[in-house]
mmCIF file of C-alpha atoms and ligand atoms in Angstrom:
data_model
loop_
_atom_site.group_PDB
_atom_site.id
_atom_site.type_symbol
_atom_site.label_atom_id
_atom_site.label_comp_id
_atom_site.label_asym_id
_atom_site.label_seq_id
_atom_site.Cartn_x
_atom_site.Cartn_y
_atom_site.Cartn_z
ATOM 1 C CA THR A 225 116.476 121.475 118.483
ATOM 2 C CA ALA A 226 113.381 119.329 117.842
ATOM 3 C CA LEU A 227 115.228 117.643 114.976
ATOM 4 C CA ILE A 228 118.318 117.018 117.109
ATOM 5 C CA ILE A 229 116.206 115.496 119.874
ATOM 6 C CA LEU A 230 114.462 113.312 117.300
ATOM 7 C CA ILE A 231 117.771 112.098 115.852
ATOM 8 C CA LEU A 232 119.231 111.468 119.314
ATOM 9 C CA GLY A 233 116.078 109.657 120.350
ATOM 10 C CA LEU A 234 116.146 107.486 117.244
ATOM 11 C CA SER A 235 119.785 106.497 117.592
ATOM 12 C CA LEU A 236 119.345 105.798 121.295
ATOM 13 C CA GLY A 237 116.306 103.683 120.458
ATOM 14 C CA LEU A 238 118.295 101.736 117.869
ATOM 15 C CA THR A 239 121.184 101.112 120.253
ATOM 16 C CA LEU A 240 118.842 99.988 123.019
ATOM 17 C CA GLY A 241 116.856 97.880 120.551
ATOM 18 C CA ARG A 242 119.977 96.029 119.559
ATOM 19 C CA ARG A 243 121.127 95.535 123.143
ATOM 20 C CA ASN A 244 117.643 94.576 124.085
ATOM 21 C CA ILE A 245 117.510 91.160 122.509
ATOM 22 C CA LYS A 246 120.610 90.049 124.400
ATOM 23 C CA SER A 247 119.389 91.429 127.708
ATOM 24 C CA THR A 248 115.895 90.029 127.096
ATOM 25 C CA PHE A 249 117.443 86.657 126.283
ATOM 26 C CA PHE A 250 119.484 86.666 129.484
ATOM 27 C CA SER A 251 116.797 87.959 131.828
ATOM 28 C CA ARG A 252 114.292 85.407 130.547
ATOM 29 C CA CYS A 253 116.906 82.641 130.551
ATOM 30 C CA GLU A 254 118.011 83.330 134.122
ATOM 31 C CA LYS A 255 114.562 82.408 135.392
ATOM 32 C CA PHE A 256 115.477 78.823 134.503
ATOM 33 C CA LYS A 257 118.130 78.136 137.070
ATOM 34 C CA GLU A 258 119.753 74.985 135.716
ATOM 35 C CA TYR A 259 121.093 76.434 132.434
ATOM 36 C CA ASP A 260 124.247 78.236 131.381
ATOM 37 C CA CYS A 261 122.723 81.245 129.615
ATOM 38 C CA GLN A 262 125.985 82.426 128.072
ATOM 39 C CA LYS A 263 126.468 79.011 126.491
ATOM 40 C CA LEU A 264 122.897 79.095 125.157
ATOM 41 C CA TRP A 265 123.325 82.632 123.799
ATOM 42 C CA ASP A 266 126.465 81.515 121.931
ATOM 43 C CA ALA A 267 124.660 78.478 120.510
ATOM 44 C CA PHE A 268 121.740 80.712 119.539
ATOM 45 C CA GLN A 269 123.911 83.291 117.798
ATOM 46 C CA GLN A 270 125.925 80.807 115.777
ATOM 47 C CA ALA A 271 122.704 79.795 114.009
ATOM 48 C CA TYR A 272 122.257 83.098 112.152
ATOM 49 C CA VAL A 273 125.130 85.520 112.814
ATOM 50 C CA ASN A 274 127.174 86.552 109.786
ATOM 51 C CA LYS A 275 124.688 84.817 107.467
ATOM 52 C CA ASP A 276 122.311 85.952 104.769
ATOM 53 C CA PRO A 277 119.012 86.180 106.749
ATOM 54 C CA CYS A 278 117.228 84.181 104.036
ATOM 55 C CA LYS A 279 119.739 81.334 104.234
ATOM 56 C CA VAL A 280 119.286 80.050 107.777
ATOM 57 C CA PRO A 281 118.038 76.459 107.553
ATOM 58 C CA VAL A 282 116.249 74.686 110.415
ATOM 59 C CA GLU A 283 119.367 72.576 111.102
ATOM 60 C CA ALA A 284 121.257 75.739 112.044
ATOM 61 C CA TYR A 285 119.497 75.481 115.417
ATOM 62 C CA ASP A 286 120.519 71.874 116.103
ATOM 63 C CA PRO A 287 123.327 72.918 118.493
ATOM 64 C CA LEU A 288 120.954 75.213 120.406
ATOM 65 C CA ILE A 289 118.354 72.457 120.791
ATOM 66 C CA ALA A 290 121.087 70.040 121.867
ATOM 67 C CA ALA A 291 122.226 72.526 124.533
ATOM 68 C CA ALA A 292 118.712 72.813 126.024
ATOM 69 C CA PRO A 293 116.881 69.572 125.249
ATOM 70 C CA PHE A 294 113.153 69.308 125.953
ATOM 71 C CA LYS A 295 112.046 66.999 128.718
ATOM 72 C CA HIS A 296 109.203 64.534 128.416
ATOM 73 C CA GLN A 297 106.014 66.062 129.760
ATOM 74 C CA CYS A 298 103.701 63.101 129.467
ATOM 75 C CA ASN A 299 99.968 63.944 129.478
ATOM 76 C CA LYS A 300 100.575 67.683 129.738
ATOM 77 C CA THR A 301 101.818 68.728 126.321
ATOM 78 C CA MET A 302 99.680 71.430 124.761
ATOM 79 C CA PHE A 303 99.892 72.358 121.080
ATOM 80 C CA TRP A 304 97.993 75.159 119.412
ATOM 81 C CA SER A 305 97.360 76.818 116.099
ATOM 82 C CA LYS A 306 95.968 80.364 115.799
ATOM 83 C CA THR A 307 94.913 80.286 119.458
ATOM 84 C CA LYS A 308 98.072 81.584 121.099
ATOM 85 C CA ASP A 309 96.437 84.146 123.390
ATOM 86 C CA VAL A 310 93.726 81.845 124.728
ATOM 87 C CA VAL A 311 96.226 79.054 125.299
ATOM 88 C CA HIS A 312 98.760 81.210 127.078
ATOM 89 C CA GLY A 313 96.041 82.853 129.125
ATOM 90 C CA LEU A 314 95.299 79.364 130.394
ATOM 91 C CA THR A 315 98.805 77.927 130.746
ATOM 92 C CA ALA A 316 100.087 81.005 132.575
ATOM 93 C CA LYS A 317 97.773 79.975 135.397
ATOM 94 C CA ARG A 318 97.515 76.223 134.957
ATOM 95 C CA ASN A 319 100.964 74.875 134.234
ATOM 96 C CA ASP A 320 99.994 72.071 136.578
ATOM 97 C CA CYS A 321 97.707 70.940 133.732
ATOM 98 C CA PHE A 322 99.358 72.004 130.483
ATOM 99 C CA VAL A 323 102.804 72.797 129.150
ATOM 100 C CA THR A 324 103.352 74.646 125.862
ATOM 101 C CA LEU A 325 106.589 75.236 124.002
ATOM 102 C CA GLU A 326 106.620 78.762 125.453
ATOM 103 C CA ASP A 327 106.729 77.286 128.954
ATOM 104 C CA THR A 328 110.061 75.669 128.152
ATOM 105 C CA LEU A 329 113.342 77.534 128.321
ATOM 106 C CA LEU A 330 113.903 78.045 124.585
ATOM 107 C CA GLY A 331 110.283 78.822 123.793
ATOM 108 C CA SER A 332 109.962 81.375 126.571
ATOM 109 C CA VAL A 333 113.301 83.035 125.879
ATOM 110 C CA LEU A 334 112.530 83.680 122.203
ATOM 111 C CA ASP A 335 108.762 84.211 122.328
ATOM 112 C CA ASN A 336 107.645 87.359 120.500
ATOM 113 C CA LEU A 337 111.173 88.281 119.439
ATOM 114 C CA THR A 338 112.544 89.023 115.961
ATOM 115 C CA TRP A 339 116.198 88.587 115.111
ATOM 116 C CA CYS A 340 118.561 88.122 112.199
ATOM 117 C CA GLY A 341 122.175 88.520 111.169
ATOM 118 C CA LYS A 342 123.886 89.995 108.155
ATOM 119 C CA GLU A 343 126.742 88.748 106.022
ATOM 120 C CA GLY A 344 129.987 90.395 107.099
ATOM 121 C CA SER A 345 128.741 91.359 110.572
ATOM 122 C CA ASN A 346 128.828 89.661 113.951
ATOM 123 C CA ASP A 347 125.848 91.639 115.237
ATOM 124 C CA THR A 348 122.300 90.589 115.962
ATOM 125 C CA PHE A 349 119.672 92.807 114.349
ATOM 126 C CA THR A 350 116.083 93.169 115.453
ATOM 127 C CA THR A 351 114.856 95.416 112.668
ATOM 128 C CA GLY A 352 115.025 94.997 108.916
ATOM 129 C CA CYS A 353 114.748 91.224 109.273
ATOM 130 C CA PRO A 354 112.790 89.190 106.718
ATOM 131 C CA GLY A 355 109.105 88.642 107.501
ATOM 132 C CA TRP A 356 107.678 85.185 108.258
ATOM 133 C CA SER A 357 106.733 84.488 104.621
ATOM 134 C CA GLU A 358 109.320 86.617 102.848
ATOM 135 C CA CYS A 359 111.681 83.696 102.549
ATOM 136 C CA VAL A 360 111.292 80.230 104.035
ATOM 137 C CA ASN A 361 114.745 79.935 105.589
ATOM 138 C CA ASN A 362 114.626 83.032 107.753
ATOM 139 C CA PRO A 363 116.075 82.911 111.299
ATOM 140 C CA VAL A 364 112.786 83.232 113.204
ATOM 141 C CA ARG A 365 110.779 80.770 111.132
ATOM 142 C CA SER A 366 113.573 78.200 111.135
ATOM 143 C CA PHE A 367 113.844 78.473 114.907
ATOM 144 C CA TRP A 368 110.124 77.834 115.473
ATOM 145 C CA ASN A 369 110.151 74.984 112.976
ATOM 146 C CA ARG A 370 113.160 73.358 114.621
ATOM 147 C CA SER A 371 112.019 73.851 118.211
ATOM 148 C CA SER A 372 108.438 72.778 117.440
ATOM 149 C CA ALA A 373 109.794 69.557 115.906
ATOM 150 C CA ALA A 374 111.897 68.852 118.998
ATOM 151 C CA PHE A 375 108.972 69.670 121.291
ATOM 152 C CA ALA A 376 106.642 67.327 119.352
ATOM 153 C CA ASP A 377 109.286 64.591 119.442
ATOM 154 C CA VAL A 378 109.079 64.332 123.226
ATOM 155 C CA ALA A 379 105.278 64.578 123.555
ATOM 156 C CA CYS A 380 103.747 61.482 125.088
ATOM 157 C CA GLY A 381 100.559 60.027 126.513
ATOM 158 C CA ASN A 382 97.596 62.382 126.311
ATOM 159 C CA VAL A 383 98.303 65.273 123.993
ATOM 160 C CA THR A 384 96.046 68.330 123.696
ATOM 161 C CA ALA A 385 95.792 70.808 120.826
ATOM 162 C CA MET A 386 93.740 74.003 120.827
ATOM 163 C CA LEU A 387 92.434 75.023 117.432
ATOM 164 C CA ASN A 388 90.499 78.110 116.432
ATOM 165 C CA GLY A 389 86.794 77.840 115.600
ATOM 166 C CA SER A 390 86.698 81.421 114.361
ATOM 167 C CA ILE A 391 88.652 80.765 111.161
ATOM 168 C CA ASN A 392 87.805 78.877 107.972
ATOM 169 C CA THR A 393 90.359 76.098 108.245
ATOM 170 C CA PRO A 394 91.150 75.320 111.889
ATOM 171 C CA PHE A 395 93.570 72.556 110.854
ATOM 172 C CA ASN A 396 95.604 74.341 108.195
ATOM 173 C CA PRO A 397 98.199 72.290 106.284
ATOM 174 C CA THR A 398 100.559 75.276 106.140
ATOM 175 C CA SER A 399 100.639 75.753 109.931
ATOM 176 C CA ILE A 400 103.531 74.536 112.041
ATOM 177 C CA PHE A 401 101.080 72.408 113.985
ATOM 178 C CA ALA A 402 99.976 70.545 110.834
ATOM 179 C CA SER A 403 103.237 70.486 108.911
ATOM 180 C CA VAL A 404 105.796 69.944 111.676
ATOM 181 C CA GLU A 405 104.187 68.714 114.891
ATOM 182 C CA VAL A 406 101.393 66.292 113.925
ATOM 183 C CA PRO A 407 103.639 64.230 111.596
ATOM 184 C CA ARG A 408 105.903 63.563 114.570
ATOM 185 C CA PHE A 409 103.259 62.029 116.817
ATOM 186 C CA ILE A 410 103.934 58.313 116.868
ATOM 187 C CA ALA A 411 101.644 55.729 118.422
ATOM 188 C CA SER A 412 104.362 54.191 120.592
ATOM 189 C CA ARG A 413 104.557 57.472 122.537
ATOM 190 C CA VAL A 414 101.361 59.424 121.927
ATOM 191 C CA LYS A 415 98.189 57.620 123.016
ATOM 192 C CA ASN A 416 95.486 60.239 122.477
ATOM 193 C CA LEU A 417 95.232 63.451 120.541
ATOM 194 C CA ASN A 418 92.518 65.581 122.130
ATOM 195 C CA VAL A 419 91.558 68.612 120.109
ATOM 196 C CA VAL A 420 89.865 71.477 121.898
ATOM 197 C CA MET A 421 88.074 73.678 119.403
ATOM 198 C CA VAL A 422 87.924 77.172 120.858
ATOM 199 C CA ILE A 423 84.440 78.514 120.250
ATOM 200 C CA GLN A 424 83.860 82.258 120.392
ATOM 201 C CA LYS A 425 80.580 84.087 119.837
ATOM 202 C CA ASN A 426 81.084 84.440 116.084
ATOM 203 C CA ASN A 427 82.531 81.015 115.387
ATOM 204 C CA ILE A 428 82.405 79.836 111.798
ATOM 205 C CA SER A 429 83.682 76.305 112.272
ATOM 206 C CA ASN A 430 83.748 73.564 114.881
ATOM 207 C CA CYS A 431 84.706 69.902 115.301
ATOM 208 C CA THR A 432 82.611 68.939 112.264
ATOM 209 C CA ASP A 433 84.828 71.016 109.957
ATOM 210 C CA PRO A 434 86.272 68.974 107.040
ATOM 211 C CA SER A 435 89.821 69.977 107.978
ATOM 212 C CA LEU A 436 89.393 68.024 111.234
ATOM 213 C CA LYS A 437 88.632 64.925 109.190
ATOM 214 C CA ASN A 438 91.993 65.463 107.482
ATOM 215 C CA LEU A 439 93.656 65.657 110.871
ATOM 216 C CA ARG A 440 91.984 62.472 112.062
ATOM 217 C CA GLN A 441 93.077 60.690 108.892
ATOM 218 C CA SER A 442 96.639 61.936 108.969
ATOM 219 C CA ILE A 443 97.529 60.639 112.439
ATOM 220 C CA ASP A 444 98.878 57.149 113.182
ATOM 221 C CA THR A 445 96.112 54.561 113.461
ATOM 222 C CA GLY A 446 97.251 53.664 116.981
ATOM 223 C CA ILE A 447 96.513 57.157 118.272
ATOM 224 C CA THR A 448 92.986 57.787 119.547
ATOM 225 C CA PHE A 449 91.502 61.035 118.312
ATOM 226 C CA SER A 450 88.879 63.221 119.922
ATOM 227 C CA CYS A 451 87.583 66.717 119.312
ATOM 228 C CA LYS A 452 85.479 68.833 121.613
ATOM 229 C CA ASP A 453 83.916 72.247 121.024
ATOM 230 C CA VAL A 454 84.617 74.353 124.101
ATOM 231 C CA SER A 455 83.618 77.968 124.650
ATOM 232 C CA GLU A 456 86.397 80.447 125.245
ATOM 233 C CA SER A 457 84.789 81.430 128.546
ATOM 234 C CA ARG A 458 84.898 77.833 129.772
ATOM 235 C CA ILE A 459 88.644 77.760 129.047
ATOM 236 C CA GLN A 460 89.157 81.041 130.887
ATOM 237 C CA GLU A 461 87.183 79.683 133.808
ATOM 238 C CA CYS A 462 89.543 76.743 134.079
ATOM 239 C CA GLY A 463 92.404 79.235 134.349
ATOM 240 C CA SER A 464 90.771 81.398 136.963
ATOM 241 C CA LYS A 465 89.603 78.568 139.211
ATOM 242 C CA PRO A 466 92.512 76.493 140.483
ATOM 243 C CA GLU A 467 90.058 74.186 142.238
ATOM 244 C CA ILE A 468 88.906 72.831 138.845
ATOM 245 C CA ALA A 469 90.741 69.536 138.265
ATOM 246 C CA CYS A 470 92.813 69.386 135.072
ATOM 247 C CA GLY A 471 90.664 66.583 133.698
ATOM 248 C CA ALA A 472 87.506 68.618 134.329
ATOM 249 C CA CYS A 473 88.613 71.768 132.491
ATOM 250 C CA TRP A 474 86.169 70.967 129.666
HETATM 251 O O1 N1C B 90 101.900 77.715 112.775
HETATM 252 P P1 N1C B 90 101.190 77.338 114.041
HETATM 253 O O2 N1C B 90 100.342 78.482 114.633
HETATM 254 O O3 N1C B 90 100.294 76.144 113.939
HETATM 255 O O4 N1C B 90 102.265 77.057 115.161
HETATM 256 C C1 N1C B 90 101.912 76.742 116.474
HETATM 257 C C2 N1C B 90 102.559 75.445 116.961
HETATM 258 C C3 N1C B 90 102.345 75.314 118.464
HETATM 259 O O5 N1C B 90 101.772 74.043 118.774
HETATM 260 C C4 N1C B 90 103.721 75.518 119.102
HETATM 261 O O6 N1C B 90 104.196 74.326 119.715
HETATM 262 O O7 N1C B 90 103.959 75.500 116.744
HETATM 263 C C5 N1C B 90 104.667 75.867 117.938
HETATM 264 N N1 N1C B 90 105.007 77.324 117.834
HETATM 265 C C6 N1C B 90 105.321 78.094 118.940
HETATM 266 O O8 N1C B 90 105.424 77.596 120.070
HETATM 267 C C7 N1C B 90 105.420 79.496 118.757
HETATM 268 N N2 N1C B 90 105.606 80.524 119.625
HETATM 269 C C8 N1C B 90 105.523 81.655 118.942
HETATM 270 C C9 N1C B 90 104.961 77.919 116.599
HETATM 271 N N3 N1C B 90 105.047 79.226 116.401
HETATM 272 C C10 N1C B 90 105.269 80.025 117.492
HETATM 273 N N4 N1C B 90 105.321 81.360 117.655
HETATM 274 C C11 N1C B 90 105.009 82.357 116.644
HETATM 275 O O9 N1C B 90 103.616 82.126 116.291
HETATM 276 C C12 N1C B 90 105.783 82.215 115.377
HETATM 277 O O10 N1C B 90 106.719 83.238 115.290
HETATM 278 C C13 N1C B 90 104.730 82.351 114.287
HETATM 279 O O11 N1C B 90 104.662 83.671 113.826
HETATM 280 C C14 N1C B 90 103.407 82.098 114.875
HETATM 281 C C15 N1C B 90 102.815 80.761 114.439
HETATM 282 O O12 N1C B 90 101.618 80.526 115.085
HETATM 283 P P2 N1C B 90 100.299 80.001 114.407
HETATM 284 O O13 N1C B 90 100.252 80.301 112.940
HETATM 285 O O14 N1C B 90 99.164 80.470 115.236
#
C-alpha cells in the first residue's frame, strides 16, 4: 500500500504541477485589473508551446510584450543584479519610491516560475525544462532577456540599480543587467544612473571595484553616474519606515 500511495501521490503532484502554472498565471494576472488574462496566457504560450525548449529565441515573446506594454515610470525604475531579495524586500513596501520589473504585470506573473514546451505537444511543462545555462535560447531565459529589454527601454529620468557588494564582480558582463539593460539606457531619456552597492557584514567589494569603472565607462556620456555604498540594514530601514522620504532612503 505504501508504494501505491507513493505512486498516486506522485501522479497527483505531477498533474497539479502542470495545472499550477496556468492557475498561478491567472491568479497573479487577475490582480492587475486592466488586462485580459486569457489573451495574455495565449500570447505567452505561443512563445514556447510545441517547440524544442532550446530553440525559443527572445523574439518569440514579442507578441506577449506587445499585449502588455510597460509604462514609463520616470524616476522610479529600479534595476538589480544578484540582489533580488534585498530589492524586493524594499519594493514590496516602498512601491511609492521604486518599481522593479517584478512589480509590473509580466514580471510579477512569471517571477520564480519555470516553464517549457515540447515538440509535438501543446502542453506546458514545469519539470524537465532546460536550466538557465544549459542552452541560451531556453523559454525562461529568453523571456527575462526580452522583458528586461522592454523594461529598460521605458526607463527614464533617475534610474537606480542595486548591485551586490558581497561578490567579486558586482557589475558582471554576463548578467542581464550588464548585457541587456545598461546598453539600452540612452541619454535623451535616462538622466542619472544611481548605483546602490549593497554592503553586508562580509562585503568583499564596494563602489571602488574595477567593474564599476567599466559600468561608468560603458554608459552614454550624457548620463550622470553615481555609486553609493549602503548597508543592507539601511535599505531595510527605508522599507520599514514609511515616513522616510524616497530621496532620503540612503
Ligand atoms: O542577470 P541579472 O541578475 O543582472 O538580471 C537582473 C536584471 C534586473 O534589473 C531585472 O530588471 O534583469 C531583470 N530580471 C528580472 O526582473 C528577473 N526576475 C527574475 C532578470 N532576471 C530575473 N529573474 C530571474 O533572476 C531569472 O530567472 C534569472 O535566473 C535571475 C537573474 O538574476 P541575476 O543574475 O541576479
